[in-house]
mmCIF file of C-alpha atoms and ligand atoms in Angstrom:
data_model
loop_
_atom_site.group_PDB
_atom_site.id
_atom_site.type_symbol
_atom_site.label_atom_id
_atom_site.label_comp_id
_atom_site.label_asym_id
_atom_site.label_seq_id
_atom_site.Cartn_x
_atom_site.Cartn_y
_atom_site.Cartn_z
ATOM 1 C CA UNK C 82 69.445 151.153 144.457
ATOM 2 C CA UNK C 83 73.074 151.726 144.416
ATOM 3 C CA UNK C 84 75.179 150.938 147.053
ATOM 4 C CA UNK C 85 77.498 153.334 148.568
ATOM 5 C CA UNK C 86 78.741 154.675 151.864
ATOM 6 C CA UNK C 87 77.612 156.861 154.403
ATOM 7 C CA UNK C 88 81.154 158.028 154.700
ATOM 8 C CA UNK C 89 81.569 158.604 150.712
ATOM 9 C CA UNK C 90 78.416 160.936 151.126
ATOM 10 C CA UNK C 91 79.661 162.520 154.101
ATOM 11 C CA UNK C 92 82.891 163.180 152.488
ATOM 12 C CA UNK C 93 81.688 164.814 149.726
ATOM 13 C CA UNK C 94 79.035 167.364 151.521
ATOM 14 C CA UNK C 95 82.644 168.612 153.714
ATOM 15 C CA UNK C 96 84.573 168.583 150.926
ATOM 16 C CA UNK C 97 86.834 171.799 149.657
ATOM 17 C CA UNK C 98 87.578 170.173 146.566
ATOM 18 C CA UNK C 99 86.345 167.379 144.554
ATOM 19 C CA UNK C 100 87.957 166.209 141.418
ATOM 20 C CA UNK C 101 86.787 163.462 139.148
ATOM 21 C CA UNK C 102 88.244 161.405 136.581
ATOM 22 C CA UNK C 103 86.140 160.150 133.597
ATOM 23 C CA UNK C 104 86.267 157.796 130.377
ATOM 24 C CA UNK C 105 84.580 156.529 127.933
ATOM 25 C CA UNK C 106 81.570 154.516 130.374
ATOM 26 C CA UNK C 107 79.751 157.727 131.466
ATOM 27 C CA UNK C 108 79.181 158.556 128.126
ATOM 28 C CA UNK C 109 77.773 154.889 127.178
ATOM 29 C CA UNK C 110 74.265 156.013 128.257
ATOM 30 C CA UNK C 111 74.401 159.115 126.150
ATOM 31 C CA UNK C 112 74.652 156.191 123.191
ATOM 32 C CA UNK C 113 78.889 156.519 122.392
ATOM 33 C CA UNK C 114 80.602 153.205 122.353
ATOM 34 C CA UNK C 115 83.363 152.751 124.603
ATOM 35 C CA UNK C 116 87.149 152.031 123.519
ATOM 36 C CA UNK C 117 87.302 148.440 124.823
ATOM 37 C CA UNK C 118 83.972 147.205 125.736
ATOM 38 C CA UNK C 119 82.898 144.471 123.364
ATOM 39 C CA UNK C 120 80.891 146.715 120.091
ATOM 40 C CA UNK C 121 83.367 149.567 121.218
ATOM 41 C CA UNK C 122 84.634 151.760 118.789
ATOM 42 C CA UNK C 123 88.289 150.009 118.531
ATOM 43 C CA UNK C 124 86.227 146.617 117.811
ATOM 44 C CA UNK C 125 85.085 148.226 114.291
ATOM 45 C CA UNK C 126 88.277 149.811 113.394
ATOM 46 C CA UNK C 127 91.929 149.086 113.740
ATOM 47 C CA UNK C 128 92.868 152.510 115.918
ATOM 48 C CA UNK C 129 96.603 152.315 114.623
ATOM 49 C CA UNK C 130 95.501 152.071 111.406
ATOM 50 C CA UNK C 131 93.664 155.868 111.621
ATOM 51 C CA UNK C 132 94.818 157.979 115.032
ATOM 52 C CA UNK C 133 97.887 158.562 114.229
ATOM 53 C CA UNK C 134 99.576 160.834 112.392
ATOM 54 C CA UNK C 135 101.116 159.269 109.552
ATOM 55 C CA UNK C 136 98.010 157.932 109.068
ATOM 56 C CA UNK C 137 96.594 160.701 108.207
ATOM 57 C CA UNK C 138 99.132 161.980 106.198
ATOM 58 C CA UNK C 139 99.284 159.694 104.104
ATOM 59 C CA UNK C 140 95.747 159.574 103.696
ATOM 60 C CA UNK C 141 94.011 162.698 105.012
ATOM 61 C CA UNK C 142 90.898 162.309 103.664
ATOM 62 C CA UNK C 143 90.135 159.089 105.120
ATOM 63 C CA UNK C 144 90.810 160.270 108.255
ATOM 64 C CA UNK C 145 88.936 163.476 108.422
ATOM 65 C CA UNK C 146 86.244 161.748 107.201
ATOM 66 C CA UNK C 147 86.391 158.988 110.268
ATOM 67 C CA UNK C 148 86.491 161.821 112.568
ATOM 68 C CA UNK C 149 83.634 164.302 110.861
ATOM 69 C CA UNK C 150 81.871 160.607 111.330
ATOM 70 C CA UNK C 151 82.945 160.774 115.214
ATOM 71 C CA UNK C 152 81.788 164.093 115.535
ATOM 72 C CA UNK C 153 78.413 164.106 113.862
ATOM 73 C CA UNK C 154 77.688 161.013 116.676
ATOM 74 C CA UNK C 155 78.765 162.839 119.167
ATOM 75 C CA UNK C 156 76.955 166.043 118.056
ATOM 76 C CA UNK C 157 73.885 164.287 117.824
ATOM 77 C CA UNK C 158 74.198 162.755 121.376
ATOM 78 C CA UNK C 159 72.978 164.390 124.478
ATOM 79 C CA UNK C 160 73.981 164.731 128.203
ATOM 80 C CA UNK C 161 73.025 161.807 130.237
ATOM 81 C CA UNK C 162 72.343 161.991 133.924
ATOM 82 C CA UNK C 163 75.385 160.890 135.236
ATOM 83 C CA UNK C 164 77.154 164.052 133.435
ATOM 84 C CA UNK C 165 74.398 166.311 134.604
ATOM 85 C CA UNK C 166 75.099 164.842 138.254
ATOM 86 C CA UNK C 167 78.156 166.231 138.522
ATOM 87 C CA UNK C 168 77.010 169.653 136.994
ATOM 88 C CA UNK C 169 74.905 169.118 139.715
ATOM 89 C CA UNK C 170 77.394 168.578 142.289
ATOM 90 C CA UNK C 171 78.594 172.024 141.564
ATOM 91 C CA UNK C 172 75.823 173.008 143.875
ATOM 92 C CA UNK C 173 77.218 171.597 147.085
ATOM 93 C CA UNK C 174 81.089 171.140 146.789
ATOM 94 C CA UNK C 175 82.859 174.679 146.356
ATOM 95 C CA UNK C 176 85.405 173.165 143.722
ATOM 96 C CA UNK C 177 84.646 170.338 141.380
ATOM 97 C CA UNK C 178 86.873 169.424 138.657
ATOM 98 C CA UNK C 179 86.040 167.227 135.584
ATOM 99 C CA UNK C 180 89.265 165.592 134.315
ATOM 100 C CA UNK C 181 88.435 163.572 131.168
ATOM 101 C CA UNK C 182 89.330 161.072 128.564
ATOM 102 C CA UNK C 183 86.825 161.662 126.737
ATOM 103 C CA UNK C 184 86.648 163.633 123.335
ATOM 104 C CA UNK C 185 82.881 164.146 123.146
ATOM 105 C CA UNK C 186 82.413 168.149 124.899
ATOM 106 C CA UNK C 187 79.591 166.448 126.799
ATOM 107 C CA UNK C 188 80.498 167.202 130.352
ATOM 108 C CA UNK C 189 80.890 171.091 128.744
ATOM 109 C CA UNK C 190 77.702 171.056 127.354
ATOM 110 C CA UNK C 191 76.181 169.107 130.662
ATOM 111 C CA UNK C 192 77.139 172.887 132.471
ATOM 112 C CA UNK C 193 80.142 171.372 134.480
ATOM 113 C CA UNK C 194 82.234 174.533 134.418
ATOM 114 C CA UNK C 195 85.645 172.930 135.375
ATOM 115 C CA UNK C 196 86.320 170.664 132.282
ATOM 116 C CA UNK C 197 90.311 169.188 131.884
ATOM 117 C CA UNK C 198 90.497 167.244 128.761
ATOM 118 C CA UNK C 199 93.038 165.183 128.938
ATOM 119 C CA UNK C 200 92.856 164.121 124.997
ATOM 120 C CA UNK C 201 90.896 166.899 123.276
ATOM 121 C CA UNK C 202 87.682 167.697 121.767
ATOM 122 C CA UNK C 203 86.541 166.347 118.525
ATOM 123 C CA UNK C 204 84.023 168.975 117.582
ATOM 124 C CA UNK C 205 87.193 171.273 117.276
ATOM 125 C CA UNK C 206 89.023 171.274 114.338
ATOM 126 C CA UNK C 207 92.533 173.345 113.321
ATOM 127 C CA UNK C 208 95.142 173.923 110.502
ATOM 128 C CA UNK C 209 98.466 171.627 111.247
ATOM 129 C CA UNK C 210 100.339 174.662 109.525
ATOM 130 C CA UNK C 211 99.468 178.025 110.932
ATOM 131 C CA UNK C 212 97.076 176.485 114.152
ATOM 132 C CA UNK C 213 94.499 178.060 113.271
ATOM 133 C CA UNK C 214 90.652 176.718 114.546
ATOM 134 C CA UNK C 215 88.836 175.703 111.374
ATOM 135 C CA UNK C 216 85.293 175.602 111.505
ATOM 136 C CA UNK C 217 83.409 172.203 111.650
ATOM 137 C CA UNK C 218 81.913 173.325 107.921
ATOM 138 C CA UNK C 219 85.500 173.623 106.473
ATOM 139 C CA UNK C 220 85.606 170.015 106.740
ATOM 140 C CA UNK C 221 82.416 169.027 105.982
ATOM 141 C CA UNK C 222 82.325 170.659 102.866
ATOM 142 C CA UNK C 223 85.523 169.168 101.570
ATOM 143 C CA UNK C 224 84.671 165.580 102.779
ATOM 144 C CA UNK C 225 81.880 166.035 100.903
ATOM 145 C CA UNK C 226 83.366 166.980 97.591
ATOM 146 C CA UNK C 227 85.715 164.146 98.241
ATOM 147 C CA UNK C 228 88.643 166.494 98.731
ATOM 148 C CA UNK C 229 91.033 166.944 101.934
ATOM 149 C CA UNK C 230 89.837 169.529 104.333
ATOM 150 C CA UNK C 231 92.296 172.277 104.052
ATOM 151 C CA UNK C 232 92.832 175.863 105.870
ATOM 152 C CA UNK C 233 91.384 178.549 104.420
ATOM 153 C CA UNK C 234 93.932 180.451 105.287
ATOM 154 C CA UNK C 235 97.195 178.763 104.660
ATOM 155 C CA UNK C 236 95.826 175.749 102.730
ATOM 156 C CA UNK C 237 97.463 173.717 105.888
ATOM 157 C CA UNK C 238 95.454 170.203 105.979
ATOM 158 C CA UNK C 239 92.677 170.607 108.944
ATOM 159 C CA UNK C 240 92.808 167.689 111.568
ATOM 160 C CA UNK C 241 90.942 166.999 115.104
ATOM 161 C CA UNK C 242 92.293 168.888 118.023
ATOM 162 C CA UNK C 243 92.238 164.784 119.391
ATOM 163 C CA UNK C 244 95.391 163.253 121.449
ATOM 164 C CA UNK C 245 96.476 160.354 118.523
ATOM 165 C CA UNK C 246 99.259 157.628 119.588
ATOM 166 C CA UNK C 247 102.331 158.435 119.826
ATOM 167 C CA UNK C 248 101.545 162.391 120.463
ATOM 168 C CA UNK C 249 102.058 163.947 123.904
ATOM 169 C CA UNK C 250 98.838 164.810 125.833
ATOM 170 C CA UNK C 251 98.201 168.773 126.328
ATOM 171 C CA UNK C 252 100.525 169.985 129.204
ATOM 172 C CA UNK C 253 98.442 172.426 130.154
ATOM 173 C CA UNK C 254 95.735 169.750 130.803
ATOM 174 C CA UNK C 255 98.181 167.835 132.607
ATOM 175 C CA UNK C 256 99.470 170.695 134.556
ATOM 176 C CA UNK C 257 95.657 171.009 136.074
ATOM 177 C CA UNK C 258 94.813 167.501 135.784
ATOM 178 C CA UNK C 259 97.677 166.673 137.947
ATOM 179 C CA UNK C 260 96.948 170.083 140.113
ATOM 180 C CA UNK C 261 93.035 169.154 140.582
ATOM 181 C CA UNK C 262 94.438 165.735 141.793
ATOM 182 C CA UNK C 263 96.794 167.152 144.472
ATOM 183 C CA UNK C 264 94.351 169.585 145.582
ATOM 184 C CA UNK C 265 90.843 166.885 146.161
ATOM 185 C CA UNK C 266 89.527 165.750 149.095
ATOM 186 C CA UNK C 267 87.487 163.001 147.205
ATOM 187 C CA UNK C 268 88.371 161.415 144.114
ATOM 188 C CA UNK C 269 85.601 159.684 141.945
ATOM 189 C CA UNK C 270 86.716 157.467 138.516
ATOM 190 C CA UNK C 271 83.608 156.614 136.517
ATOM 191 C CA UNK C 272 83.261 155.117 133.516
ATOM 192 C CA UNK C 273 87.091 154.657 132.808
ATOM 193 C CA UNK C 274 88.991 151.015 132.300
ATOM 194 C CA UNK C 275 91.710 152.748 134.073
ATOM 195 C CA UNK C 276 94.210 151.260 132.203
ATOM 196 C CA UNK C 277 95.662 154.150 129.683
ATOM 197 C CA UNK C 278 98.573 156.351 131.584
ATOM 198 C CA UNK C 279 98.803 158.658 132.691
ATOM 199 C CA UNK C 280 95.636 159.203 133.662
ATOM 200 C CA UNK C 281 94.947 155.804 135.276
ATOM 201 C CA UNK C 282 97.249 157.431 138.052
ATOM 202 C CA UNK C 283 95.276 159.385 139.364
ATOM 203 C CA UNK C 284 93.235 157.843 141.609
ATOM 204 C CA UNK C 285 96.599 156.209 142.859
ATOM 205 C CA UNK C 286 97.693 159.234 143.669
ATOM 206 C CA UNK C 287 95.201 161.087 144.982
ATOM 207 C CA UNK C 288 94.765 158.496 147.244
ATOM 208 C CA UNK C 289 98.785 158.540 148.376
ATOM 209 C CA UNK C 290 98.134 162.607 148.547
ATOM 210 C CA UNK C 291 95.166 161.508 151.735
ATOM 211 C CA UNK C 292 92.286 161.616 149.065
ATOM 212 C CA UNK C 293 88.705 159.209 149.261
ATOM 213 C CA UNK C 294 88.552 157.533 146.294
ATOM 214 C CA UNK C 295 85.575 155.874 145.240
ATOM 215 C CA UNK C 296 85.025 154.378 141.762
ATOM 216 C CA UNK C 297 81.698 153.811 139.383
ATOM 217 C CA UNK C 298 81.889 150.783 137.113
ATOM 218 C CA UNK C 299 79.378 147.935 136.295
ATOM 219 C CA UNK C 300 82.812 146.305 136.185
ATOM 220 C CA UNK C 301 86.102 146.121 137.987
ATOM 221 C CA UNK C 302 88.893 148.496 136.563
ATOM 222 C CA UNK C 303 92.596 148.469 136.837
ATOM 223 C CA UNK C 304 92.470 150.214 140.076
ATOM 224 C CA UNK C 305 89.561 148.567 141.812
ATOM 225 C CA UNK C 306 92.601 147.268 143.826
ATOM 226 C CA UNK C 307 93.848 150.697 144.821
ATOM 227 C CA UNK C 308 90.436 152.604 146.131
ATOM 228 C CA UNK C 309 88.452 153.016 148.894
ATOM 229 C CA UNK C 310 84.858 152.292 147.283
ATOM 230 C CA UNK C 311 83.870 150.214 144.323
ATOM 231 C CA UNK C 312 80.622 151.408 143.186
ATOM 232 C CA UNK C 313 78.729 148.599 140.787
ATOM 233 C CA UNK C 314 76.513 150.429 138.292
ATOM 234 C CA UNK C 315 76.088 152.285 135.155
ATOM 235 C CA UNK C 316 77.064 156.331 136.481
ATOM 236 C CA UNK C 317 73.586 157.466 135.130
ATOM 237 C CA UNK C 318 71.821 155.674 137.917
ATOM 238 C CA UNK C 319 74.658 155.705 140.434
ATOM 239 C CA UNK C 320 75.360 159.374 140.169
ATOM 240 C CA UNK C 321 72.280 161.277 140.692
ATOM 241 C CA UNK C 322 71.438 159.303 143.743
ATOM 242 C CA UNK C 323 75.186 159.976 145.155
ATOM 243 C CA UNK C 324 74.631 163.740 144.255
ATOM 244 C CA UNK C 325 70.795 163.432 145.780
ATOM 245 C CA UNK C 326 72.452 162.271 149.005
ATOM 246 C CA UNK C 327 74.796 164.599 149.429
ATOM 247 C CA UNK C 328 72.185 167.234 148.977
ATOM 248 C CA UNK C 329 70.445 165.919 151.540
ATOM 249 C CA UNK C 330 73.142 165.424 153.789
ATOM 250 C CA UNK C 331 73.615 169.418 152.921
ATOM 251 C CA UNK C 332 70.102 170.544 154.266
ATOM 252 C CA UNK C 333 67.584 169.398 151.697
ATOM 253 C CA UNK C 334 68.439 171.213 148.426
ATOM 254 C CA UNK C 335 66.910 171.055 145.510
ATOM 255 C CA UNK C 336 67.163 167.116 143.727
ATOM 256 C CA UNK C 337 69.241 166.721 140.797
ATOM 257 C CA UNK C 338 67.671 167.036 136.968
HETATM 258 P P1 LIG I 199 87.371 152.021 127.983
HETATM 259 O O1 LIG I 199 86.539 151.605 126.813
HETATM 260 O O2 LIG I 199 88.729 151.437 128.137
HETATM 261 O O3 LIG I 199 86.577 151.689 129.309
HETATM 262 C C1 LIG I 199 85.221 152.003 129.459
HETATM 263 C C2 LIG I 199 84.828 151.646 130.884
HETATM 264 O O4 LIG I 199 83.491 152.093 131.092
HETATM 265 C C3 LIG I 199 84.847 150.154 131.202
HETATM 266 O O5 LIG I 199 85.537 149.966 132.437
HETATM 267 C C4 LIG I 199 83.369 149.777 131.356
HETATM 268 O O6 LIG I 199 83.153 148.781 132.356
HETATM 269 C C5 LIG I 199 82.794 151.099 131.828
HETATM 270 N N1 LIG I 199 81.369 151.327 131.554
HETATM 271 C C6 LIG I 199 80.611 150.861 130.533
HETATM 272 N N2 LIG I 199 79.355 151.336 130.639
HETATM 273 C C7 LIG I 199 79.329 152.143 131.730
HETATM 274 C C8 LIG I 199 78.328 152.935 132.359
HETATM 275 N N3 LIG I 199 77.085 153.013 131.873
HETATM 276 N N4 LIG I 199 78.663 153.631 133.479
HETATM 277 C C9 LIG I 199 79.916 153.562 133.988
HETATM 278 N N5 LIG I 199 80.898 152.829 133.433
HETATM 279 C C10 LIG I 199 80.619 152.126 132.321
HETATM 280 O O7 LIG I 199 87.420 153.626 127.959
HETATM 281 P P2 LIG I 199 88.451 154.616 128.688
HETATM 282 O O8 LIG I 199 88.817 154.119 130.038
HETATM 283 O O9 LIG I 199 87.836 155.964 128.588
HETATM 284 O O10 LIG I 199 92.439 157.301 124.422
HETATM 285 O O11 LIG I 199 89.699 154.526 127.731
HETATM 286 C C11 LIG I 199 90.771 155.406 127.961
HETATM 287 C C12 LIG I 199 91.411 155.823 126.667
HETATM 288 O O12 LIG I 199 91.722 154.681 125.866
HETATM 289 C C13 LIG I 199 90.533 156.640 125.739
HETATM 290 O O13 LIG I 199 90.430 157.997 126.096
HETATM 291 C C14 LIG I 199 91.250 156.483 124.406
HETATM 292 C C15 LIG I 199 91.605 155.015 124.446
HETATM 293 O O14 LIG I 199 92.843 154.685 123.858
HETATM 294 C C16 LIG I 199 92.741 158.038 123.337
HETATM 295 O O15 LIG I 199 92.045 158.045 122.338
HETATM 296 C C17 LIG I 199 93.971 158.865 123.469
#
């Protein structure tokens, strides 16, 4: 059983606004390797060697065809409970927002209806040259004739609409990310190392800004130091008994999916 605090759940069933940071860990479950867990993605391929954009560049192909790779996992993946917990949530907070690390559109396709994506989506694709969204078959159809996936359009080359180092996150994400976090009562970080910037921040500062922070790891993160709650344990089990508590705590409604 979990262990959390009565004053976490009680938080959270008189809470305006809840926002919630996520990485990589709550999507473990669904079957998507993390970043820096041991068998995580960065363990089977040098990262600098293919997010970035001279990288792909110079060798487009190989690129495209790592992420059409990425995105077929994800694609094939489903929703785990701890992402349909906080669709769930939606039910007894009036504002919950989802700010994420993660690429995979599961927390969209989960239901959550406030989703901030800090860096991207990988099932979206678009032309470098005139922006336009390419469909995911644009690329699949050139990786598969061994050719660069190019716009249809403009004959721009097609890449991931994916943050890759060196490249500035989304502002508009950050605008909300950093408006979510100034505007929550409670702040949960699951599944997240909390060591990339600047989104390992914001737990530190929603905390400053008179937020309860409470965090869901099987691990400690690099703000385990900095919150109000630790809780040990992988967010599909931890999550839907959190949300099942706070729905009870809210007069008995109906228990999470
Ligand atoms: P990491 O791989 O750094 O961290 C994953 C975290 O999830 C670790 O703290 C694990 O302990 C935890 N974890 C593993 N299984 C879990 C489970 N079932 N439930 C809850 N937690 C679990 O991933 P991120 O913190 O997301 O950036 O990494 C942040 C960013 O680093 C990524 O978005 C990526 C990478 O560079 C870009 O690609 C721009």
């Amino acid at each position: 059983m979990p262990d959390f605090s009565d004053a976490l759940v009680d938080r959270l069933s008189r809470a305006d606004h809840v926002a919630v940071l996520t990485g990589a860990g709550i999507s473990a479950e669904s079957g998507i390797s993390t970043f820096r867990d041991p068998d995580g993605l960065w363990e089977e391929f040098e990262p600098q060697e293919l997010a970035n954009v001279e990288a792909f560049l110079d060798n487009p192909e190989l690129v495209q065809g790592w992420y059409r790779h990425r995105r077929q996992v994800v694609e094939e993946a489903e929703p785990n409970a701890g992402h349909r917990a906080l669709a769930a949530l939606e039910a007894h907070v009036p504002a919950v927002s989802v700010v994420t690390q993660n690429v995979d559109d599961l927390h969209n396709r989960a239901g959550s209806s406030t989703v901030i994506e800090l860096h991207g989506n990988i099932t979206h694709n678009y032309c470098v040259d005139c922006e336009r969204d390419a469909a995911p078959g644009t690329v699949d159809a050139a990786i598969q004739h061994g050719q660069p996936a190019r716009c249809p359009d403009c004959d721009g080359l097609i890449r991931p609409d994916v943050v890759w180092f060196g490249e500035m996150l989304p502002p508009d994400a950050v605008e909300r990310a950093d408006a979510a976090t100034a505007q929550a009562d409670v702040f949960l970080s699951v599944g997240t190392s909390a060591v990339v910037y600047p989104a390992a921040r914001y737990p530190v500062v929603a905390r400053e800004q008179g937020a309860y922070v409470a965090e869901v790891n099987p691990d400690t993160t690099g703000v385990t130091d900095a919150v109000d709650e630790s809780i040990r344990g992988p967010a599909g089990e931890v999550l839907p008994v959190l949300v099942d508590a706070v729905a009870d705590s809210d007069g008995g409604a109906e228990p999470t999916p």
